Amino acid sequence: MIDVRPVRSYWDRKAFLDFPLKLYKNNPYYVPPLYIDEKKIFRKNYFYNQTSESVFFLAYKDGKLAGRISGILQKAANEKWNQKRVRFTRFDCINDVAVAKALFDAVEKWAKEKGMEEVVGPLGYSDMEKEGLLIEGFDELSTFEEQYNHAYYQKLIEAQGYQKDVDWVERKIYAPKEIDPRIERIVPLIMKRERLHLVQSNSIQEIIDRYADQFFDLVDDTYKDLYGTVPFIEGQRKDIITGFKLLLSPYYIRLIVDENDKLAAFGLCFPSISHAVQKSGGHLTIPTILRILKAKKDPEIIDLGLIGVTEKYRNSGVSWAILLEIMKMLKSGKVEYCETNLNLEDNLSIQNNWDRFENKLHKRRRAFIKKIVD
């Protein structure tokens, strides 16, 4: 017997958050989110509630917890893209089609009650959350920024009538044996011609104080036309800044500004904390914090977060300055490789950048879609 219940009580919320930790126990590739961050989704004053409605379900089979799912009505996204969609997210399930069906039926019923016409996912509240179902690369360590799932999830989702909407690919990029002297020669000329320079700072707080607002505005502008994106809201900005203080190291931030200290381009990398959070199940214990600090100081892997260039400089060659800095990062310390995280498969402008590096396409993710009305 399968019973699907909405999450209501404290114990329901705890079961919802703990289920994937149990499902992936001892899996060497799964990286949990920070537990303290996941708990926020149940707060009445969660900042995403300004633009979204959410629902959470648990599935029990013969009295035992067997799956979970969340549905999101992202009103800002629907308005921006002129769509009537509910997003599904945080889908985790045992390998049982009937359990998966019960979970998706619950989300689809809720979506219809809200007057929606499609369900898509996995997608979070914004593109700054984990998104896409892993469909290739199950024997690769997940990044902290993205999610891992069992290979059978694709079968469970497709069995409910869902089809491909978009794919993302991820690459490992390695330091070139030698940096192309042409790049080293041309970048200073571009910077001089455009009257730009790199920002040097050893303080995360100084970078935040000087450039945070410009950074968020530039990210919004750079990524506004990409799949599923929505503009930042104030609470989200504050939440991201808090995460930056914990996870970012100044060395792995590259900011290019003009003569008026206005941000022209940026490259943002995160020292990988995947191994640091695995042992604690995402809980910020003292040993976990110490492992994070060690990873920040001397990382073996770096995760590429975001690259952005203002419209004024997009055809000026300034992006080469960011790529050159990434090459330098990869050749420093004991960094083994950089993870690109998600790149849309048809975003050739970013895909072509990696041809300058030795690289390996090692993961693919997919967003699925299903029409729920005729």
Short mmCIF file of C-alpha atoms in Angstrom, two decimals:
data_model
loop_
_atom_site.label_atom_id
_atom_site.label_comp_id
_atom_site.label_asym_id
_atom_site.label_seq_id
_atom_site.Cartn_x
_atom_site.Cartn_y
_atom_site.Cartn_z
CA MET A 1 0.00 0.00 0.00
CA ILE A 2 1.29 3.45 -0.95
CA ASP A 3 0.26 6.51 1.05
CA VAL A 4 1.26 10.07 0.04
CA ARG A 5 1.04 12.70 2.76
CA PRO A 6 1.66 16.46 2.70
CA VAL A 7 4.43 17.65 5.00
CA ARG A 8 2.84 19.32 8.02
CA SER A 9 4.56 18.55 11.32
CA TYR A 10 8.07 18.96 12.64
CA TRP A 11 8.61 15.21 12.23
CA ASP A 12 7.37 15.37 8.63
CA ARG A 13 9.85 18.13 7.87
CA LYS A 14 12.66 16.20 9.51
CA ALA A 15 11.75 13.07 7.54
CA PHE A 16 11.71 15.10 4.31
CA LEU A 17 15.19 16.48 4.95
CA ASP A 18 16.69 13.23 6.22
CA PHE A 19 15.36 10.88 3.53
CA PRO A 20 18.09 11.46 0.89
CA LEU A 21 20.79 11.16 3.56
CA LYS A 22 19.53 7.64 4.29
CA LEU A 23 18.92 6.77 0.62
CA TYR A 24 22.50 7.68 -0.33
CA LYS A 25 24.24 6.50 2.82
CA ASN A 26 27.78 5.33 1.99
CA ASN A 27 27.43 6.44 -1.65
CA PRO A 28 30.87 7.88 -2.51
CA TYR A 29 29.52 10.28 -5.17
CA TYR A 30 26.61 11.87 -3.31
CA VAL A 31 27.27 15.27 -1.71
CA PRO A 32 24.59 16.53 0.70
CA PRO A 33 23.49 20.15 0.84
CA LEU A 34 24.14 22.08 4.02
CA TYR A 35 21.38 20.97 6.39
CA ILE A 36 21.02 24.47 7.82
CA ASP A 37 20.23 25.82 4.34
CA GLU A 38 17.73 23.08 3.49
CA LYS A 39 15.76 23.78 6.69
CA LYS A 40 14.98 27.26 5.37
CA ILE A 41 12.53 25.94 2.76
CA PHE A 42 9.99 25.32 5.53
CA ARG A 43 10.14 28.81 7.06
CA LYS A 44 7.04 30.95 6.65
CA ASN A 45 9.27 33.96 6.03
CA TYR A 46 11.53 32.17 3.50
CA PHE A 47 12.48 34.86 1.00
CA TYR A 48 11.38 32.82 -2.01
CA ASN A 49 7.83 32.88 -0.66
CA GLN A 50 7.64 36.45 -1.98
CA THR A 51 7.45 35.10 -5.53
CA SER A 52 6.55 31.43 -5.06
CA GLU A 53 4.21 28.91 -3.50
CA SER A 54 5.47 25.49 -2.41
CA VAL A 55 4.12 22.10 -1.48
CA PHE A 56 5.95 19.12 0.00
CA PHE A 57 4.96 15.45 -0.05
CA LEU A 58 6.21 12.23 1.51
CA ALA A 59 5.38 8.76 0.16
CA TYR A 60 5.10 5.72 2.41
CA LYS A 61 5.01 2.13 1.16
CA ASP A 62 3.64 -0.39 3.63
CA GLY A 63 4.23 2.15 6.38
CA LYS A 64 7.89 2.80 5.51
CA LEU A 65 9.15 6.07 4.05
CA ALA A 66 9.88 5.49 0.36
CA GLY A 67 10.10 8.88 -1.36
CA ARG A 68 9.68 12.63 -1.29
CA ILE A 69 8.97 15.47 -3.72
CA SER A 70 8.31 19.21 -3.68
CA GLY A 71 6.32 21.33 -6.08
CA ILE A 72 7.04 25.03 -6.70
CA LEU A 73 4.76 27.56 -8.33
CA GLN A 74 7.40 30.13 -9.33
CA LYS A 75 5.18 33.08 -10.19
CA ALA A 76 8.04 35.38 -11.22
CA ALA A 77 9.32 32.79 -13.71
CA ASN A 78 5.86 32.18 -15.15
CA GLU A 79 5.35 35.91 -15.59
CA LYS A 80 8.77 36.42 -17.17
CA TRP A 81 8.45 33.51 -19.61
CA ASN A 82 4.68 33.73 -20.12
CA GLN A 83 4.16 30.16 -18.94
CA LYS A 84 1.82 28.24 -16.66
CA ARG A 85 4.24 25.85 -15.03
CA VAL A 86 4.85 24.18 -11.72
CA ARG A 87 8.39 23.03 -11.03
CA PHE A 88 9.16 19.78 -9.27
CA THR A 89 12.25 19.56 -7.12
CA ARG A 90 13.80 17.49 -4.33
CA PHE A 91 12.50 14.28 -5.87
CA ASP A 92 14.07 11.28 -4.19
CA CYS A 93 12.62 7.81 -4.32
CA ILE A 94 13.33 4.12 -3.95
CA ASN A 95 13.41 2.19 -7.21
CA ASP A 96 9.65 1.72 -7.42
CA VAL A 97 7.52 3.08 -10.29
CA ALA A 98 4.34 2.98 -8.21
CA VAL A 99 5.89 5.14 -5.47
CA ALA A 100 7.16 7.63 -8.05
CA LYS A 101 3.73 7.74 -9.69
CA ALA A 102 2.04 8.52 -6.40
CA LEU A 103 4.46 11.40 -5.74
CA PHE A 104 4.10 12.92 -9.21
CA ASP A 105 0.32 12.48 -9.14
CA ALA A 106 0.25 14.58 -5.95
CA VAL A 107 2.31 17.38 -7.49
CA GLU A 108 0.33 17.33 -10.74
CA LYS A 109 -2.98 17.46 -8.85
CA TRP A 110 -1.73 20.49 -6.94
CA ALA A 111 -0.54 22.11 -10.19
CA LYS A 112 -3.96 21.65 -11.79
CA GLU A 113 -5.63 23.16 -8.73
CA LYS A 114 -3.42 26.21 -9.24
CA GLY A 115 -4.51 26.48 -12.89
CA MET A 116 -1.18 25.39 -14.33
CA GLU A 117 -0.71 23.53 -17.61
CA GLU A 118 2.76 21.96 -17.33
CA VAL A 119 5.10 20.44 -14.76
CA VAL A 120 8.85 20.74 -15.31
CA GLY A 121 11.95 19.81 -13.39
CA PRO A 122 13.99 19.13 -11.50
CA LEU A 123 14.18 22.91 -11.02
CA GLY A 124 14.48 24.93 -7.84
CA TYR A 125 13.14 28.33 -6.92
CA SER A 126 15.79 29.93 -9.13
CA ASP A 127 18.68 28.87 -11.34
CA MET A 128 20.98 29.49 -8.37
CA GLU A 129 19.59 26.30 -6.83
CA LYS A 130 20.31 22.72 -7.78
CA GLU A 131 18.66 21.80 -11.08
CA GLY A 132 18.58 19.05 -13.66
CA LEU A 133 18.47 15.28 -13.24
CA LEU A 134 21.80 13.52 -13.59
CA ILE A 135 21.51 11.15 -16.59
CA GLU A 136 25.23 10.57 -17.29
CA GLY A 137 28.20 10.54 -14.93
CA PHE A 138 26.99 8.42 -12.03
CA ASP A 139 30.54 7.40 -11.12
CA GLU A 140 31.73 11.00 -10.75
CA LEU A 141 31.86 12.98 -7.51
CA SER A 142 29.04 15.51 -7.35
CA THR A 143 29.89 19.15 -6.82
CA PHE A 144 28.47 20.85 -3.76
CA GLU A 145 26.52 23.19 -6.02
CA GLU A 146 24.67 20.42 -7.89
CA GLN A 147 22.79 17.26 -6.96
CA TYR A 148 23.46 13.59 -7.36
CA ASN A 149 20.81 10.96 -8.07
CA HIS A 150 20.58 7.27 -8.79
CA ALA A 151 20.54 6.16 -12.43
CA TYR A 152 17.05 4.68 -12.09
CA TYR A 153 15.46 8.12 -11.47
CA GLN A 154 15.28 8.78 -15.22
CA LYS A 155 13.22 5.62 -15.73
CA LEU A 156 10.87 6.57 -12.90
CA ILE A 157 10.29 10.07 -14.28
CA GLU A 158 9.85 9.02 -17.90
CA ALA A 159 7.37 6.36 -16.80
CA GLN A 160 5.11 9.21 -15.66
CA GLY A 161 5.02 10.70 -19.18
CA TYR A 162 7.82 13.25 -18.80
CA GLN A 163 10.05 14.10 -21.76
CA LYS A 164 13.24 16.07 -22.31
CA ASP A 165 12.94 19.84 -22.12
CA VAL A 166 16.64 20.86 -21.98
CA ASP A 167 20.01 19.30 -21.18
CA TRP A 168 23.03 20.70 -19.44
CA VAL A 169 26.56 19.30 -19.70
CA GLU A 170 29.43 19.52 -17.26
CA ARG A 171 33.15 19.26 -17.90
CA LYS A 172 36.36 18.77 -16.07
CA ILE A 173 38.86 21.30 -17.33
CA TYR A 174 42.57 20.93 -16.72
CA ALA A 175 45.43 23.38 -16.75
CA PRO A 176 47.16 23.66 -20.13
CA LYS A 177 50.72 22.38 -20.07
CA GLU A 178 51.74 25.83 -21.23
CA ILE A 179 49.59 28.94 -21.39
CA ASP A 180 49.30 30.13 -24.99
CA PRO A 181 51.71 33.10 -25.27
CA ARG A 182 49.29 34.77 -27.67
CA ILE A 183 46.69 34.96 -24.90
CA GLU A 184 49.23 36.31 -22.43
CA ARG A 185 50.25 38.91 -24.99
CA ILE A 186 46.80 40.03 -26.11
CA VAL A 187 45.05 40.26 -22.72
CA PRO A 188 47.16 43.21 -21.41
CA LEU A 189 46.56 45.01 -24.69
CA ILE A 190 42.79 44.53 -24.39
CA MET A 191 42.81 45.67 -20.78
CA LYS A 192 44.82 48.77 -21.65
CA ARG A 193 42.65 49.61 -24.67
CA GLU A 194 39.45 49.32 -22.65
CA ARG A 195 40.95 51.05 -19.59
CA LEU A 196 40.21 48.08 -17.34
CA HIS A 197 42.11 46.45 -14.51
CA LEU A 198 41.88 43.47 -12.16
CA VAL A 199 40.81 44.07 -8.59
CA GLN A 200 43.25 42.84 -5.97
CA SER A 201 41.88 42.18 -2.47
CA ASN A 202 42.58 39.74 0.34
CA SER A 203 39.25 40.41 2.04
CA ILE A 204 35.92 38.81 1.14
CA GLN A 205 34.13 41.49 3.15
CA GLU A 206 35.83 44.28 1.21
CA ILE A 207 34.82 42.67 -2.09
CA ILE A 208 31.22 42.30 -0.88
CA ASP A 209 31.04 45.88 0.39
CA ARG A 210 32.41 47.33 -2.86
CA TYR A 211 30.92 45.11 -5.53
CA ALA A 212 28.02 42.96 -4.28
CA ASP A 213 25.24 45.09 -5.80
CA GLN A 214 27.08 45.42 -9.11
CA PHE A 215 27.75 41.66 -9.12
CA PHE A 216 24.09 40.72 -8.75
CA ASP A 217 23.03 43.25 -11.38
CA LEU A 218 25.62 41.86 -13.79
CA VAL A 219 24.57 38.24 -13.17
CA ASP A 220 20.94 39.19 -13.83
CA ASP A 221 21.94 40.86 -17.08
CA THR A 222 24.31 38.12 -18.26
CA TYR A 223 21.97 35.21 -17.64
CA LYS A 224 18.56 36.82 -18.23
CA ASP A 225 17.90 34.95 -21.49
CA LEU A 226 18.95 31.50 -20.26
CA TYR A 227 16.49 28.72 -19.47
CA GLY A 228 14.35 29.19 -16.38
CA THR A 229 16.15 32.21 -14.95
CA VAL A 230 14.45 34.75 -12.70
CA PRO A 231 15.80 38.06 -11.36
CA PHE A 232 17.37 38.15 -7.91
CA ILE A 233 15.22 39.26 -5.00
CA GLU A 234 16.62 41.06 -1.96
CA GLY A 235 16.40 38.15 0.47
CA GLN A 236 18.14 35.88 -2.02
CA ARG A 237 20.99 38.36 -2.40
CA LYS A 238 21.52 38.44 1.37
CA ASP A 239 21.41 34.65 1.58
CA ILE A 240 23.99 34.26 -1.21
CA ILE A 241 26.30 36.78 0.46
CA THR A 242 26.15 34.74 3.68
CA GLY A 243 27.17 31.66 1.70
CA PHE A 244 29.98 33.57 0.00
CA LYS A 245 31.48 34.46 3.36
CA LEU A 246 31.62 30.78 4.32
CA LEU A 247 32.66 29.22 1.02
CA LEU A 248 34.64 31.75 -1.01
CA SER A 249 38.32 32.54 -0.91
CA PRO A 250 39.46 35.91 -2.36
CA TYR A 251 42.07 34.21 -4.55
CA TYR A 252 39.36 32.43 -6.53
CA ILE A 253 37.43 35.60 -7.30
CA ARG A 254 38.38 37.59 -10.39
CA LEU A 255 36.83 41.03 -10.81
CA ILE A 256 37.60 43.38 -13.69
CA VAL A 257 36.59 47.01 -13.28
CA ASP A 258 36.81 50.18 -15.34
CA GLU A 259 38.54 53.42 -14.38
CA ASN A 260 35.50 54.40 -12.29
CA ASP A 261 35.59 51.15 -10.30
CA LYS A 262 32.50 49.89 -12.11
CA LEU A 263 32.34 46.13 -12.58
CA ALA A 264 32.95 45.11 -16.19
CA ALA A 265 33.45 41.33 -15.84
CA PHE A 266 33.90 38.64 -13.23
CA GLY A 267 34.87 35.02 -12.78
CA LEU A 268 33.78 33.23 -9.65
CA CYS A 269 35.22 29.90 -8.53
CA PHE A 270 34.63 27.92 -5.35
CA PRO A 271 37.20 25.69 -3.71
CA SER A 272 35.44 22.30 -3.76
CA ILE A 273 33.97 21.36 -0.37
CA SER A 274 32.37 18.13 -1.60
CA HIS A 275 34.54 15.85 0.52
CA ALA A 276 34.35 18.27 3.45
CA VAL A 277 30.58 17.96 3.88
CA GLN A 278 30.13 14.29 2.97
CA LYS A 279 31.14 12.84 6.34
CA SER A 280 28.69 14.93 8.38
CA GLY A 281 25.65 14.56 6.13
CA GLY A 282 25.74 18.29 5.48
CA HIS A 283 25.68 19.29 9.16
CA LEU A 284 28.05 22.13 10.07
CA THR A 285 29.91 20.37 12.84
CA ILE A 286 33.25 21.68 14.08
CA PRO A 287 35.18 19.00 12.12
CA THR A 288 33.17 19.93 9.01
CA ILE A 289 34.02 23.61 9.39
CA LEU A 290 37.70 22.73 9.81
CA ARG A 291 37.58 20.59 6.65
CA ILE A 292 35.92 23.47 4.75
CA LEU A 293 38.61 25.89 5.91
CA LYS A 294 41.31 23.46 4.81
CA ALA A 295 39.64 23.03 1.40
CA LYS A 296 39.45 26.80 0.97
CA LYS A 297 43.12 27.25 1.80
CA ASP A 298 44.58 24.62 -0.52
CA PRO A 299 41.96 23.00 -2.77
CA GLU A 300 42.57 20.01 -5.01
CA ILE A 301 39.42 20.74 -7.04
CA ILE A 302 37.78 24.06 -7.81
CA ASP A 303 34.18 24.50 -8.92
CA LEU A 304 33.48 27.12 -11.54
CA GLY A 305 30.51 29.11 -10.34
CA LEU A 306 29.78 31.99 -12.70
CA ILE A 307 31.36 34.07 -15.43
CA GLY A 308 29.84 37.37 -16.52
CA VAL A 309 30.71 40.27 -18.81
CA THR A 310 28.71 43.47 -19.17
CA GLU A 311 27.07 44.05 -22.53
CA LYS A 312 29.43 46.94 -23.26
CA TYR A 313 32.47 44.62 -23.22
CA ARG A 314 31.06 41.34 -24.57
CA ASN A 315 32.63 41.75 -28.00
CA SER A 316 35.82 43.40 -26.78
CA GLY A 317 37.81 40.28 -25.88
CA VAL A 318 37.59 40.95 -22.13
CA SER A 319 36.36 37.39 -21.56
CA TRP A 320 39.88 36.26 -22.51
CA ALA A 321 41.16 38.01 -19.41
CA ILE A 322 38.87 35.88 -17.24
CA LEU A 323 39.89 32.69 -19.06
CA LEU A 324 43.56 33.56 -18.59
CA GLU A 325 42.97 33.98 -14.86
CA ILE A 326 41.25 30.58 -14.71
CA MET A 327 44.28 29.06 -16.42
CA LYS A 328 46.51 30.61 -13.78
CA MET A 329 44.29 29.26 -11.00
CA LEU A 330 44.55 25.77 -12.43
CA LYS A 331 48.33 25.98 -12.55
CA SER A 332 48.61 27.15 -8.95
CA GLY A 333 48.90 25.08 -5.79
CA LYS A 334 47.83 21.45 -6.07
CA VAL A 335 44.63 22.02 -8.06
CA GLU A 336 43.91 18.89 -10.10
CA TYR A 337 41.02 20.21 -12.22
CA CYS A 338 38.09 22.60 -12.35
CA GLU A 339 34.43 21.54 -12.58
CA THR A 340 32.41 23.75 -14.91
CA ASN A 341 29.06 22.86 -13.34
CA LEU A 342 26.02 23.29 -15.60
CA ASN A 343 26.32 24.66 -19.15
CA LEU A 344 23.28 24.46 -21.43
CA GLU A 345 24.15 22.10 -24.27
CA ASP A 346 23.17 24.70 -26.89
CA ASN A 347 25.04 27.58 -25.22
CA LEU A 348 27.90 27.49 -27.70
CA SER A 349 29.43 30.75 -26.53
CA ILE A 350 30.40 29.15 -23.22
CA GLN A 351 31.01 25.67 -24.63
CA ASN A 352 33.59 26.99 -27.10
CA ASN A 353 35.57 28.61 -24.30
CA TRP A 354 36.61 25.22 -22.95
CA ASP A 355 38.33 24.29 -26.22
CA ARG A 356 41.27 26.34 -24.95
CA PHE A 357 41.70 23.81 -22.14
CA GLU A 358 42.24 20.11 -21.95
CA ASN A 359 38.73 19.04 -20.98
CA LYS A 360 36.46 16.05 -20.49
CA LEU A 361 32.67 16.08 -20.79
CA HIS A 362 31.78 13.80 -17.89
CA LYS A 363 28.23 14.62 -16.79
CA ARG A 364 24.88 15.42 -18.35
CA ARG A 365 21.72 16.64 -16.67
CA ARG A 366 18.19 17.00 -17.93
CA ALA A 367 15.06 18.99 -17.17
CA PHE A 368 11.87 17.14 -18.03
CA ILE A 369 8.44 18.47 -18.96
CA LYS A 370 4.91 17.10 -19.01
CA LYS A 371 1.68 18.73 -20.16
CA ILE A 372 -1.02 18.09 -17.58
CA VAL A 373 -3.96 19.59 -19.50
CA ASP A 374 -5.22 18.80 -23.00
#
